[in-house]
Amino acid sequence: MRRTNNQHWACSVLAVVIVSIMTGEVRGQMRGNNGSDFAIGKVMQLWFWEEHFPSLTISENPTWEAQIFSKDPLVIYIHNFLSAYEIEHVLQVSEGNYIPSMVYPGDDAYVDTAERVSISAYVPRDDVVRRIEQRARAFQGWRGNSTRLERLKTQKYAVNGFYNFHYDWDNLVTDGNRVTSFMIYLNANCTGGGTNFPKLKPPKDTRWCSVIDCEDNEYEGVTFKPIKGSAVFWENMYPNGTFHRGVRHASLPVKTGEKIGLNIFGWDFDWRPSQSSA
């Protein structure tokens, strides 16, 4: 079948759009402690083929950069993981959906202000949110069909808001578990409110002081500063599926202002407690 000139033109335009979108996020880089860069690769392929063009109307791509903070447990700091447009969008669609934050031991769910004081909102899924989800999936690699992202949730902390020390994995569940976590900072107009990992070893290189609190004498370990648009990613398990206790963490109390974060959790449906140490 012969194509008309209009058909040729339409195909050419579509090809240009596809190539532009698929290469847009390749600008992200992985940076090691020695400063060397490692190209992440064509991560947009996953987003493109799984979502079938939902974000063709979105033109802004963040130029993110990642640094390995710890290898055991694996903790990675990501600069500029969300764009300003994406942050404002997530904040906007979360409004009106906030409820008091709960704790979730096993199959239970209840408010416990001794452990957690904040309000939370599930983020409605749209093209922008799906794009963030795909970026999070691509960042942590292709893990097979058993691993899915939980629905994204924003957390808003006012003055004295906090989340006490806890693990994201749950030793009371028997059918699947959280294997990965992202903590993304959407709004950081505050003092306090850092994310503390008491079992992480503070680095010797003072350049890390731009993203961690090097003057914190109140808490052990490492406290990541809440910096708008940036994220902390970590693996909750050892490679053999056992719980990693080095990822115990807390959202420290907000002293002034307000902090809003975005949680993205990877859930492995194939995980079973027989693989794990309680």
GROMACS .gro file of C-alpha atoms in nm:
model
  278
    1MET     CA    1   0.000   0.000   0.000
    2ARG     CA    2   0.138   0.341  -0.097
    3ARG     CA    3   0.144   0.616   0.163
    4THR     CA    4   0.029   0.968   0.090
    5ASN     CA    5   0.252   1.267   0.162
    6ASN     CA    6   0.043   1.344   0.470
    7GLN     CA    7   0.094   0.989   0.598
    8HIS     CA    8   0.470   1.016   0.547
    9TRP     CA    9   0.472   1.350   0.728
   10ALA     CA   10   0.269   1.213   1.020
   11CYS     CA   11   0.499   0.911   1.056
   12SER     CA   12   0.806   1.134   1.050
   13VAL     CA   13   0.667   1.365   1.318
   14LEU     CA   14   0.568   1.069   1.537
   15ALA     CA   15   0.916   0.919   1.500
   16VAL     CA   16   1.078   1.247   1.607
   17VAL     CA   17   0.846   1.273   1.909
   18ILE     CA   18   0.917   0.913   2.013
   19VAL     CA   19   1.295   0.955   1.985
   20SER     CA   20   1.280   1.283   2.178
   21ILE     CA   21   1.081   1.128   2.460
   22MET     CA   22   1.287   0.811   2.478
   23THR     CA   23   1.611   1.004   2.502
   24GLY     CA   24   1.482   1.271   2.738
   25GLU     CA   25   1.554   1.082   3.057
   26VAL     CA   26   1.887   0.939   2.945
   27ARG     CA   27   2.035   1.259   3.083
   28GLY     CA   28   2.025   1.102   3.429
   29GLN     CA   29   2.367   0.992   3.549
   30MET     CA   30   2.496   0.762   3.821
   31ARG     CA   31   2.791   0.911   4.002
   32GLY     CA   32   3.015   0.704   4.226
   33ASN     CA   33   3.210   0.823   4.528
   34ASN     CA   34   3.515   0.878   4.310
   35GLY     CA   35   3.324   1.123   4.092
   36SER     CA   36   3.309   0.902   3.782
   37ASP     CA   37   2.989   0.898   3.578
   38PHE     CA   38   2.803   0.589   3.463
   39ALA     CA   39   2.530   0.630   3.202
   40ILE     CA   40   2.207   0.474   3.321
   41GLY     CA   41   2.103   0.378   2.967
   42LYS     CA   42   1.779   0.407   2.779
   43VAL     CA   43   1.556   0.396   3.083
   44MET     CA   44   1.274   0.565   2.896
   45GLN     CA   45   1.213   0.251   2.692
   46LEU     CA   46   1.037   0.092   2.990
   47TRP     CA   47   0.821   0.398   3.043
   48PHE     CA   48   0.744   0.432   2.672
   49TRP     CA   49   0.635   0.079   2.596
   50GLU     CA   50   0.450   0.012   2.923
   51GLU     CA   51   0.249   0.331   2.928
   52HIS     CA   52   0.175   0.385   2.557
   53PHE     CA   53   0.221   0.757   2.518
   54PRO     CA   54   0.049   0.894   2.835
   55SER     CA   55   0.306   1.170   2.880
   56LEU     CA   56   0.342   1.303   2.527
   57THR     CA   57   0.207   1.636   2.649
   58ILE     CA   58   0.465   1.669   2.928
   59SER     CA   59   0.784   1.834   2.812
   60GLU     CA   60   0.987   1.880   3.128
   61ASN     CA   61   1.238   1.611   3.228
   62PRO     CA   62   1.452   1.647   3.541
   63THR     CA   63   1.826   1.608   3.497
   64TRP     CA   64   1.895   1.392   3.799
   65GLU     CA   65   2.226   1.269   3.936
   66ALA     CA   66   2.280   0.983   4.180
   67GLN     CA   67   2.560   0.906   4.424
   68ILE     CA   68   2.616   0.580   4.608
   69PHE     CA   69   2.623   0.664   4.977
   70SER     CA   70   2.647   0.312   5.118
   71LYS     CA   71   2.697  -0.031   4.964
   72ASP     CA   72   2.583  -0.236   5.267
   73PRO     CA   73   2.302  -0.156   5.302
   74LEU     CA   74   2.265  -0.010   4.955
   75VAL     CA   75   2.171   0.357   4.999
   76ILE     CA   76   2.178   0.599   4.706
   77TYR     CA   77   2.128   0.975   4.717
   78ILE     CA   78   1.957   1.123   4.410
   79HIS     CA   79   1.980   1.492   4.328
   80ASN     CA   80   1.684   1.652   4.145
   81PHE     CA   81   1.484   1.330   4.112
   82LEU     CA   82   1.165   1.530   4.051
   83SER     CA   83   1.128   1.847   3.847
   84ALA     CA   84   0.970   2.163   3.986
   85TYR     CA   85   0.664   2.099   3.768
   86GLU     CA   86   0.624   1.743   3.899
   87ILE     CA   87   0.660   1.858   4.259
   88GLU     CA   88   0.392   2.123   4.224
   89HIS     CA   89   0.163   1.877   4.047
   90VAL     CA   90   0.196   1.610   4.317
   91LEU     CA   91   0.136   1.869   4.590
   92GLN     CA   92  -0.171   2.000   4.410
   93VAL     CA   93  -0.339   1.663   4.346
   94SER     CA   94  -0.269   1.552   4.704
   95GLU     CA   95  -0.463   1.841   4.857
   96GLY     CA   96  -0.799   1.739   4.995
   97ASN     CA   97  -0.692   1.377   5.040
   98TYR     CA   98  -0.491   1.400   5.363
   99ILE     CA   99  -0.583   1.192   5.668
  100PRO     CA  100  -0.392   1.124   5.993
  101SER     CA  101  -0.098   0.893   5.924
  102MET     CA  102  -0.122   0.539   6.056
  103VAL     CA  103   0.118   0.262   6.153
  104TYR     CA  104   0.079  -0.075   5.981
  105PRO     CA  105   0.203  -0.373   6.183
  106GLY     CA  106   0.100  -0.689   5.998
  107ASP     CA  107  -0.263  -0.661   5.886
  108ASP     CA  108  -0.348  -0.386   6.137
  109ALA     CA  109  -0.370  -0.013   6.067
  110TYR     CA  110  -0.424   0.252   6.332
  111VAL     CA  111  -0.315   0.598   6.447
  112ASP     CA  112  -0.041   0.593   6.711
  113THR     CA  113   0.078   0.944   6.797
  114ALA     CA  114   0.356   0.803   7.014
  115GLU     CA  115   0.513   0.663   6.697
  116ARG     CA  116   0.398   0.888   6.416
  117VAL     CA  117   0.255   1.240   6.388
  118SER     CA  118   0.177   1.357   6.035
  119ILE     CA  119  -0.096   1.348   5.773
  120SER     CA  120  -0.083   1.133   5.460
  121ALA     CA  121  -0.251   1.128   5.120
  122TYR     CA  122  -0.257   0.870   4.844
  123VAL     CA  123  -0.161   1.041   4.519
  124PRO     CA  124  -0.421   1.009   4.241
  125ARG     CA  125  -0.268   0.843   3.934
  126ASP     CA  126  -0.248   1.049   3.618
  127ASP     CA  127   0.007   1.090   3.340
  128VAL     CA  128   0.249   1.288   3.555
  129VAL     CA  129   0.231   1.042   3.844
  130ARG     CA  130   0.271   0.743   3.611
  131ARG     CA  131   0.580   0.906   3.471
  132ILE     CA  132   0.729   0.936   3.821
  133GLU     CA  133   0.641   0.571   3.885
  134GLN     CA  134   0.818   0.461   3.569
  135ARG     CA  135   1.126   0.660   3.660
  136ALA     CA  136   1.134   0.491   4.001
  137ARG     CA  137   1.096   0.146   3.843
  138ALA     CA  138   1.365   0.211   3.585
  139PHE     CA  139   1.607   0.349   3.845
  140GLN     CA  140   1.606   0.029   4.050
  141GLY     CA  141   1.629  -0.204   3.752
  142TRP     CA  142   1.408  -0.469   3.601
  143ARG     CA  143   1.315  -0.699   3.891
  144GLY     CA  144   1.069  -0.933   3.721
  145ASN     CA  145   0.693  -0.944   3.720
  146SER     CA  146   0.659  -1.013   4.092
  147THR     CA  147   0.774  -0.665   4.201
  148ARG     CA  148   0.530  -0.375   4.181
  149LEU     CA  149   0.517  -0.024   4.319
  150GLU     CA  150   0.273   0.052   4.595
  151ARG     CA  151   0.047   0.348   4.535
  152LEU     CA  152   0.242   0.669   4.589
  153LYS     CA  153   0.174   0.854   4.913
  154THR     CA  154   0.260   1.204   5.032
  155GLN     CA  155   0.345   1.274   5.396
  156LYS     CA  156   0.299   1.620   5.549
  157TYR     CA  157   0.478   1.709   5.873
  158ALA     CA  158   0.396   2.026   6.066
  159VAL     CA  159   0.592   2.154   6.367
  160ASN     CA  160   0.666   1.862   6.603
  161GLY     CA  161   0.562   1.614   6.336
  162PHE     CA  162   0.778   1.300   6.320
  163TYR     CA  163   0.791   0.928   6.246
  164ASN     CA  164   0.979   0.727   6.507
  165PHE     CA  165   1.250   0.472   6.421
  166HIS     CA  166   1.116   0.186   6.211
  167TYR     CA  167   1.179  -0.048   5.919
  168ASP     CA  168   0.986  -0.038   5.594
  169TRP     CA  169   0.989  -0.418   5.579
  170ASP     CA  170   0.738  -0.597   5.801
  171ASN     CA  171   0.822  -0.924   5.978
  172LEU     CA  172   0.454  -0.987   6.055
  173VAL     CA  173   0.340  -1.035   5.695
  174THR     CA  174   0.362  -1.368   5.515
  175ASP     CA  175   0.273  -1.285   5.155
  176GLY     CA  176   0.512  -1.035   4.997
  177ASN     CA  177   0.709  -0.749   5.150
  178ARG     CA  178   0.863  -0.409   5.081
  179VAL     CA  179   1.198  -0.463   4.916
  180THR     CA  180   1.288  -0.105   4.816
  181SER     CA  181   1.211   0.247   4.936
  182PHE     CA  182   1.233   0.601   4.802
  183MET     CA  183   1.201   0.906   5.026
  184ILE     CA  184   1.154   1.211   4.804
  185TYR     CA  185   1.139   1.563   4.945
  186LEU     CA  186   0.864   1.780   4.794
  187ASN     CA  187   0.874   2.074   5.033
  188ALA     CA  188   1.150   2.151   5.279
  189ASN     CA  189   1.064   2.492   5.423
  190CYS     CA  190   1.163   2.378   5.769
  191THR     CA  191   1.431   2.324   6.026
  192GLY     CA  192   1.471   1.973   6.158
  193GLY     CA  193   1.279   1.702   5.976
  194GLY     CA  194   1.580   1.511   5.845
  195THR     CA  195   1.580   1.139   5.768
  196ASN     CA  196   1.807   0.963   6.016
  197PHE     CA  197   1.968   0.620   5.971
  198PRO     CA  198   2.130   0.542   6.308
  199LYS     CA  199   2.328   0.242   6.180
  200LEU     CA  200   2.485   0.411   5.878
  201LYS     CA  201   2.846   0.517   5.917
  202PRO     CA  202   2.911   0.890   5.860
  203PRO     CA  203   3.144   0.944   5.563
  204LYS     CA  204   3.485   1.104   5.600
  205ASP     CA  205   3.457   1.314   5.285
  206THR     CA  206   3.316   1.653   5.387
  207ARG     CA  207   3.158   1.706   5.046
  208TRP     CA  208   2.871   1.490   5.170
  209CYS     CA  209   2.789   1.770   5.416
  210SER     CA  210   2.585   1.939   5.144
  211VAL     CA  211   2.322   1.664   5.175
  212ILE     CA  212   2.373   1.522   5.526
  213ASP     CA  213   2.381   1.704   5.859
  214CYS     CA  214   2.747   1.693   5.957
  215GLU     CA  215   2.684   1.909   6.264
  216ASP     CA  216   2.420   1.682   6.416
  217ASN     CA  217   2.536   1.573   6.761
  218GLU     CA  218   2.192   1.469   6.883
  219TYR     CA  219   2.142   1.154   6.675
  220GLU     CA  220   2.374   0.868   6.591
  221GLY     CA  221   2.451   0.761   6.238
  222VAL     CA  222   2.361   0.974   5.937
  223THR     CA  223   2.085   1.232   5.890
  224PHE     CA  224   1.991   1.329   5.535
  225LYS     CA  225   1.878   1.688   5.498
  226PRO     CA  226   1.534   1.748   5.346
  227ILE     CA  227   1.624   1.913   5.014
  228LYS     CA  228   1.341   1.988   4.773
  229GLY     CA  229   1.335   1.760   4.469
  230SER     CA  230   1.601   1.520   4.593
  231ALA     CA  231   1.555   1.163   4.712
  232VAL     CA  232   1.708   0.885   4.918
  233PHE     CA  233   1.675   0.530   4.781
  234TRP     CA  234   1.758   0.213   4.972
  235GLU     CA  235   1.725  -0.165   4.956
  236ASN     CA  236   1.537  -0.316   5.249
  237MET     CA  237   1.665  -0.670   5.205
  238TYR     CA  238   1.990  -0.856   5.161
  239PRO     CA  239   2.027  -1.022   4.817
  240ASN     CA  240   1.906  -1.353   4.967
  241GLY     CA  241   1.580  -1.192   5.081
  242THR     CA  242   1.655  -1.162   5.452
  243PHE     CA  243   1.574  -0.841   5.637
  244HIS     CA  244   1.849  -0.580   5.649
  245ARG     CA  245   1.854  -0.415   5.991
  246GLY     CA  246   2.092  -0.145   5.873
  247VAL     CA  247   1.803   0.045   5.713
  248ARG     CA  248   1.626   0.133   6.038
  249HIS     CA  249   1.537   0.500   6.005
  250ALA     CA  250   1.322   0.785   6.133
  251SER     CA  251   1.174   1.111   6.015
  252LEU     CA  252   1.309   1.347   6.280
  253PRO     CA  253   1.083   1.607   6.442
  254VAL     CA  254   1.019   1.926   6.245
  255LYS     CA  255   1.129   2.221   6.458
  256THR     CA  256   0.996   2.507   6.246
  257GLY     CA  257   0.803   2.527   5.920
  258GLU     CA  258   0.665   2.232   5.725
  259LYS     CA  259   0.804   1.927   5.545
  260ILE     CA  260   0.626   1.725   5.277
  261GLY     CA  261   0.769   1.401   5.146
  262LEU     CA  262   0.671   1.143   4.885
  263ASN     CA  263   0.708   0.771   4.957
  264ILE     CA  264   0.757   0.515   4.680
  265PHE     CA  265   0.780   0.152   4.792
  266GLY     CA  266   0.866  -0.154   4.586
  267TRP     CA  267   0.664  -0.461   4.690
  268ASP     CA  268   0.775  -0.814   4.594
  269PHE     CA  269   0.473  -1.046   4.583
  270ASP     CA  270   0.696  -1.355   4.562
  271TRP     CA  271   0.879  -1.284   4.888
  272ARG     CA  272   0.804  -1.537   5.162
  273PRO     CA  273   0.903  -1.538   5.533
  274SER     CA  274   1.087  -1.868   5.490
  275GLN     CA  275   1.355  -1.664   5.313
  276SER     CA  276   1.388  -1.416   5.595
  277SER     CA  277   1.521  -1.396   5.946
  278ALA     CA  278   1.266  -1.250   6.188
   0.00000   0.00000   0.00000
